GROMACS .gro file of C-alpha atoms in nm:
model
  238
    1MET     CA    1  -5.976  -0.881 -13.857
    2ALA     CA    2  -6.214  -0.587 -13.901
    3GLY     CA    3  -6.128  -0.309 -13.660
    4ALA     CA    4  -5.763  -0.398 -13.601
    5SER     CA    5  -5.597  -0.059 -13.572
    6ARG     CA    6  -5.544  -0.049 -13.197
    7GLY     CA    7  -5.658  -0.168 -12.856
    8ILE     CA    8  -5.861  -0.488 -12.842
    9GLY     CA    9  -5.848  -0.539 -13.217
   10ALA     CA   10  -5.470  -0.516 -13.227
   11ALA     CA   11  -5.442  -0.762 -12.938
   12ILE     CA   12  -5.669  -1.008 -13.118
   13ALA     CA   13  -5.468  -0.984 -13.439
   14VAL     CA   14  -5.143  -1.059 -13.255
   15GLY     CA   15  -5.319  -1.334 -13.060
   16PHE     CA   16  -5.405  -1.517 -13.381
   17ALA     CA   17  -5.044  -1.498 -13.494
   18ARG     CA   18  -4.919  -1.635 -13.163
   19ASP     CA   19  -5.170  -1.919 -13.187
   20GLY     CA   20  -5.026  -2.028 -13.521
   21ALA     CA   21  -5.231  -1.845 -13.783
   22ARG     CA   22  -5.049  -1.834 -14.116
   23ARG     CA   23  -5.201  -1.506 -14.234
   24VAL     CA   24  -5.387  -1.221 -14.067
   25VAL     CA   25  -5.569  -0.954 -14.270
   26LEU     CA   26  -5.593  -0.625 -14.081
   27VAL     CA   27  -5.874  -0.385 -14.166
   28GLY     CA   28  -5.923  -0.036 -14.028
   29ARG     CA   29  -5.939   0.332 -14.113
   30THR     CA   30  -5.582   0.438 -14.034
   31GLY     CA   31  -5.301   0.294 -14.242
   32ALA     CA   32  -5.020   0.400 -14.008
   33ASP     CA   33  -5.185   0.230 -13.711
   34LEU     CA   34  -5.249  -0.085 -13.912
   35GLU     CA   35  -4.886  -0.099 -14.023
   36ARG     CA   36  -4.772  -0.088 -13.660
   37VAL     CA   37  -5.004  -0.376 -13.576
   38ALA     CA   38  -4.885  -0.561 -13.887
   39ALA     CA   39  -4.528  -0.539 -13.762
   40ASP     CA   40  -4.633  -0.698 -13.433
   41VAL     CA   41  -4.824  -0.972 -13.616
   42ARG     CA   42  -4.519  -1.054 -13.828
   43GLU     CA   43  -4.297  -1.058 -13.522
   44ALA     CA   44  -4.538  -1.308 -13.369
   45GLY     CA   45  -4.492  -1.538 -13.669
   46ALA     CA   46  -4.771  -1.475 -13.919
   47GLU     CA   47  -4.800  -1.298 -14.251
   48ALA     CA   48  -4.985  -0.968 -14.223
   49GLU     CA   49  -5.185  -0.785 -14.488
   50VAL     CA   50  -5.322  -0.433 -14.442
   51ALA     CA   51  -5.646  -0.304 -14.593
   52VAL     CA   52  -5.754   0.053 -14.519
   53ALA     CA   53  -6.133   0.089 -14.520
   54ASP     CA   54  -6.411   0.268 -14.335
   55LEU     CA   55  -6.632  -0.011 -14.205
   56THR     CA   56  -6.937   0.214 -14.221
   57ASP     CA   57  -6.892   0.226 -14.600
   58VAL     CA   58  -7.073  -0.097 -14.682
   59GLY     CA   59  -6.937  -0.125 -15.035
   60ALA     CA   60  -6.578  -0.066 -14.933
   61ALA     CA   61  -6.595  -0.303 -14.636
   62ARG     CA   62  -6.761  -0.573 -14.846
   63GLY     CA   63  -6.494  -0.535 -15.113
   64VAL     CA   64  -6.215  -0.579 -14.859
   65VAL     CA   65  -6.367  -0.895 -14.711
   66LEU     CA   66  -6.447  -1.056 -15.044
   67GLY     CA   67  -6.107  -0.959 -15.181
   68ALA     CA   68  -5.909  -1.098 -14.891
   69GLY     CA   69  -5.867  -1.446 -15.034
   70GLU     CA   70  -5.960  -1.767 -14.854
   71LEU     CA   71  -6.048  -1.712 -14.490
   72ASP     CA   72  -6.104  -1.945 -14.196
   73ALA     CA   73  -6.244  -1.687 -13.954
   74VAL     CA   74  -6.357  -1.326 -13.955
   75VAL     CA   75  -6.357  -1.111 -13.643
   76VAL     CA   76  -6.583  -0.806 -13.636
   77ASN     CA   77  -6.452  -0.555 -13.384
   78ALA     CA   78  -6.653  -0.244 -13.472
   79GLY     CA   79  -6.770  -0.027 -13.188
   80THR     CA   80  -6.794   0.312 -13.029
   81ASN     CA   81  -6.975   0.467 -12.733
   82GLN     CA   82  -7.092   0.802 -12.602
   83PRO     CA   83  -7.211   0.778 -12.242
   84GLU     CA   84  -7.488   1.026 -12.160
   85PRO     CA   85  -7.833   1.036 -11.999
   86PHE     CA   86  -8.114   0.873 -12.197
   87VAL     CA   87  -8.315   1.197 -12.220
   88ASP     CA   88  -8.016   1.383 -12.370
   89VAL     CA   89  -7.941   1.142 -12.655
   90ALA     CA   90  -7.955   1.322 -12.989
   91PRO     CA   91  -8.067   1.147 -13.309
   92GLU     CA   92  -7.718   1.202 -13.451
   93THR     CA   93  -7.561   1.013 -13.159
   94PHE     CA   94  -7.811   0.731 -13.194
   95ASP     CA   95  -7.744   0.702 -13.566
   96ARG     CA   96  -7.366   0.714 -13.523
   97LEU     CA   97  -7.359   0.435 -13.263
   98PHE     CA   98  -7.604   0.213 -13.450
   99GLY     CA   99  -7.427   0.291 -13.776
  100LEU     CA  100  -7.096   0.147 -13.657
  101ASN     CA  101  -7.192  -0.095 -13.379
  102VAL     CA  102  -7.479  -0.264 -13.565
  103ARG     CA  103  -7.512  -0.163 -13.931
  104ALA     CA  104  -7.141  -0.185 -14.016
  105ALA     CA  105  -7.101  -0.505 -13.814
  106PHE     CA  106  -7.403  -0.660 -13.986
  107PHE     CA  107  -7.276  -0.600 -14.338
  108VAL     CA  108  -6.916  -0.699 -14.264
  109ALA     CA  109  -7.054  -1.025 -14.125
  110GLN     CA  110  -7.274  -1.068 -14.430
  111ALA     CA  111  -6.970  -1.044 -14.656
  112ALA     CA  112  -6.782  -1.279 -14.425
  113ALA     CA  113  -7.058  -1.538 -14.457
  114VAL     CA  114  -7.039  -1.521 -14.836
  115ALA     CA  115  -6.659  -1.557 -14.826
  116LEU     CA  116  -6.660  -1.849 -14.583
  117ARG     CA  117  -6.939  -2.028 -14.768
  118ALA     CA  118  -6.739  -2.005 -15.089
  119THR     CA  119  -6.451  -2.204 -14.938
  120GLY     CA  120  -6.677  -2.500 -14.861
  121ARG     CA  121  -6.483  -2.555 -14.538
  122GLY     CA  122  -6.701  -2.365 -14.295
  123GLY     CA  123  -6.537  -2.134 -14.044
  124CYS     CA  124  -6.625  -1.885 -13.775
  125ILE     CA  125  -6.756  -1.529 -13.754
  126ALA     CA  126  -6.683  -1.372 -13.416
  127PHE     CA  127  -6.820  -1.039 -13.297
  128VAL     CA  128  -6.652  -0.843 -13.020
  129GLY     CA  129  -6.953  -0.748 -12.815
  130SER     CA  130  -6.973  -0.630 -12.456
  131GLN     CA  131  -7.104  -0.729 -12.118
  132MET     CA  132  -7.349  -0.446 -12.188
  133GLY     CA  133  -7.512  -0.678 -12.440
  134HIS     CA  134  -7.626  -0.889 -12.143
  135VAL     CA  135  -7.721  -0.626 -11.887
  136GLY     CA  136  -7.828  -0.263 -11.866
  137ALA     CA  137  -7.640   0.036 -11.732
  138PRO     CA  138  -7.714   0.405 -11.674
  139GLN     CA  139  -7.574   0.654 -11.924
  140ARG     CA  140  -7.546   0.376 -12.184
  141THR     CA  141  -7.891   0.330 -12.332
  142VAL     CA  142  -7.779   0.349 -12.694
  143TYR     CA  143  -7.464   0.143 -12.641
  144CYS     CA  144  -7.658  -0.128 -12.454
  145ALA     CA  145  -7.918  -0.133 -12.731
  146THR     CA  146  -7.651  -0.185 -12.996
  147LYS     CA  147  -7.477  -0.462 -12.807
  148HIS     CA  148  -7.803  -0.642 -12.728
  149ALA     CA  149  -7.879  -0.621 -13.101
  150LEU     CA  150  -7.552  -0.800 -13.177
  151GLU     CA  151  -7.645  -1.085 -12.944
  152GLY     CA  152  -7.972  -1.135 -13.132
  153LEU     CA  153  -7.786  -1.123 -13.461
  154VAL     CA  154  -7.543  -1.391 -13.342
  155LYS     CA  155  -7.825  -1.630 -13.261
  156ALA     CA  156  -8.012  -1.575 -13.587
  157MET     CA  157  -7.697  -1.598 -13.801
  158ALA     CA  158  -7.591  -1.917 -13.625
  159LEU     CA  159  -7.917  -2.087 -13.721
  160GLU     CA  160  -7.897  -1.976 -14.084
  161LEU     CA  161  -7.531  -2.063 -14.135
  162ALA     CA  162  -7.506  -2.390 -13.943
  163ALA     CA  163  -7.578  -2.594 -14.255
  164ASP     CA  164  -7.259  -2.450 -14.405
  165ASP     CA  165  -7.064  -2.536 -14.087
  166ILE     CA  166  -7.012  -2.165 -14.023
  167ARG     CA  167  -7.018  -2.092 -13.653
  168VAL     CA  168  -7.118  -1.751 -13.515
  169VAL     CA  169  -7.025  -1.629 -13.168
  170SER     CA  170  -6.974  -1.315 -12.969
  171VAL     CA  171  -6.710  -1.242 -12.710
  172ALA     CA  172  -6.840  -0.999 -12.450
  173PRO     CA  173  -6.574  -0.838 -12.231
  174THR     CA  174  -6.604  -0.615 -11.930
  175PHE     CA  175  -6.416  -0.285 -11.924
  176VAL     CA  176  -6.078  -0.296 -12.095
  177ARG     CA  177  -5.842   0.000 -12.077
  178THR     CA  178  -5.825   0.136 -12.432
  179GLU     CA  179  -5.820   0.481 -12.588
  180MET     CA  180  -6.200   0.477 -12.570
  181THR     CA  181  -6.217   0.391 -12.198
  182ALA     CA  182  -5.897   0.532 -12.046
  183ALA     CA  183  -6.036   0.868 -11.933
  184GLN     CA  184  -6.333   0.703 -11.764
  185LEU     CA  185  -6.137   0.425 -11.595
  186ASP     CA  186  -5.873   0.667 -11.469
  187ASP     CA  187  -6.133   0.897 -11.311
  188PRO     CA  188  -6.105   0.809 -10.938
  189ALA     CA  189  -6.477   0.849 -10.875
  190VAL     CA  190  -6.591   0.649 -11.176
  191GLY     CA  191  -6.310   0.395 -11.200
  192SER     CA  192  -6.339   0.274 -10.841
  193ARG     CA  193  -6.715   0.227 -10.880
  194LEU     CA  194  -6.674   0.025 -11.199
  195LEU     CA  195  -6.397  -0.189 -11.056
  196GLY     CA  196  -6.614  -0.259 -10.754
  197GLN     CA  197  -6.868  -0.427 -10.981
  198ILE     CA  198  -6.618  -0.683 -11.109
  199PRO     CA  199  -6.599  -0.970 -10.857
  200LEU     CA  200  -6.248  -1.067 -10.969
  201GLY     CA  201  -6.138  -0.715 -10.883
  202ARG     CA  202  -5.958  -0.625 -11.204
  203TYR     CA  203  -6.026  -0.495 -11.552
  204ALA     CA  204  -5.984  -0.723 -11.851
  205THR     CA  205  -5.679  -0.684 -12.072
  206GLY     CA  206  -5.668  -0.690 -12.449
  207GLU     CA  207  -5.496  -1.026 -12.420
  208ASP     CA  208  -5.783  -1.165 -12.210
  209VAL     CA  209  -6.024  -1.079 -12.489
  210ALA     CA  210  -5.786  -1.201 -12.758
  211ASP     CA  211  -5.745  -1.541 -12.591
  212ALA     CA  212  -6.123  -1.586 -12.586
  213VAL     CA  213  -6.167  -1.479 -12.948
  214VAL     CA  214  -5.885  -1.699 -13.075
  215TRP     CA  215  -6.022  -1.999 -12.888
  216ALA     CA  216  -6.377  -1.934 -13.013
  217CYS     CA  217  -6.254  -1.921 -13.373
  218SER     CA  218  -6.041  -2.235 -13.343
  219PRO     CA  219  -6.134  -2.601 -13.401
  220ARG     CA  220  -6.118  -2.639 -13.023
  221ALA     CA  221  -6.456  -2.461 -13.012
  222ARG     CA  222  -6.607  -2.662 -13.298
  223MET     CA  223  -6.936  -2.722 -13.112
  224VAL     CA  224  -6.977  -2.361 -12.997
  225THR     CA  225  -7.216  -2.144 -13.197
  226GLY     CA  226  -7.503  -1.903 -13.145
  227THR     CA  227  -7.381  -1.797 -12.804
  228SER     CA  228  -7.168  -1.545 -12.619
  229LEU     CA  229  -6.844  -1.600 -12.432
  230VAL     CA  230  -6.862  -1.348 -12.150
  231VAL     CA  231  -6.518  -1.228 -12.035
  232ASP     CA  232  -6.633  -1.003 -11.754
  233GLY     CA  233  -6.469  -1.114 -11.431
  234GLY     CA  234  -6.816  -1.191 -11.296
  235TRP     CA  235  -6.985  -0.854 -11.366
  236THR     CA  236  -7.300  -1.007 -11.517
  237THR     CA  237  -7.350  -1.255 -11.230
  238GLY     CA  238  -7.485  -0.981 -11.002
   0.00000   0.00000   0.00000
């Protein structure tokens, strides 16, 4: 579970434990946060292992994945955002978002493919994407570009890895209240506008996303690959 320190990633890690996973490997930059999530995973019934690594460090991230032992699924939950007008985006912002959202995700997934192939049993690589990988939105040109890139990566990886019975999917949620989104969602002017674009009339929870990821990685989804499970309350139907 790459990117498991908090928020959606933490919910996914606990979701696997509740679904019967024997072992969950938690990867992130902050050891104290990972240990808190590990305690929740153990309480939910699974073994938990913590690996502190910066996912943007390709060598370190690759070492963690390849050193994690036999795996059945790898979840890549690497992402950040900086909303701002297109004409104001600085090269440094562009590089930072693409560096984590695309480059880091790409090379974690590459290591995951090597690890899963080595088992000979197949498995699943799941990316946590976004509804913004299926639509456009103002103030989010770079973020949308990174998430659309992930959707293309999912399709190409799925074709290459199908012969090894390795499935590749994305799970694309709408807005979820996390540390990254709380200020925006709690702004009365912005939050009400965003909520108004979700036909079901509510934000997603971390558990909503976790349920989708756990299902997508399970044998119950054994014929699902090269596609995106959109958990958006209807946002992208408009």
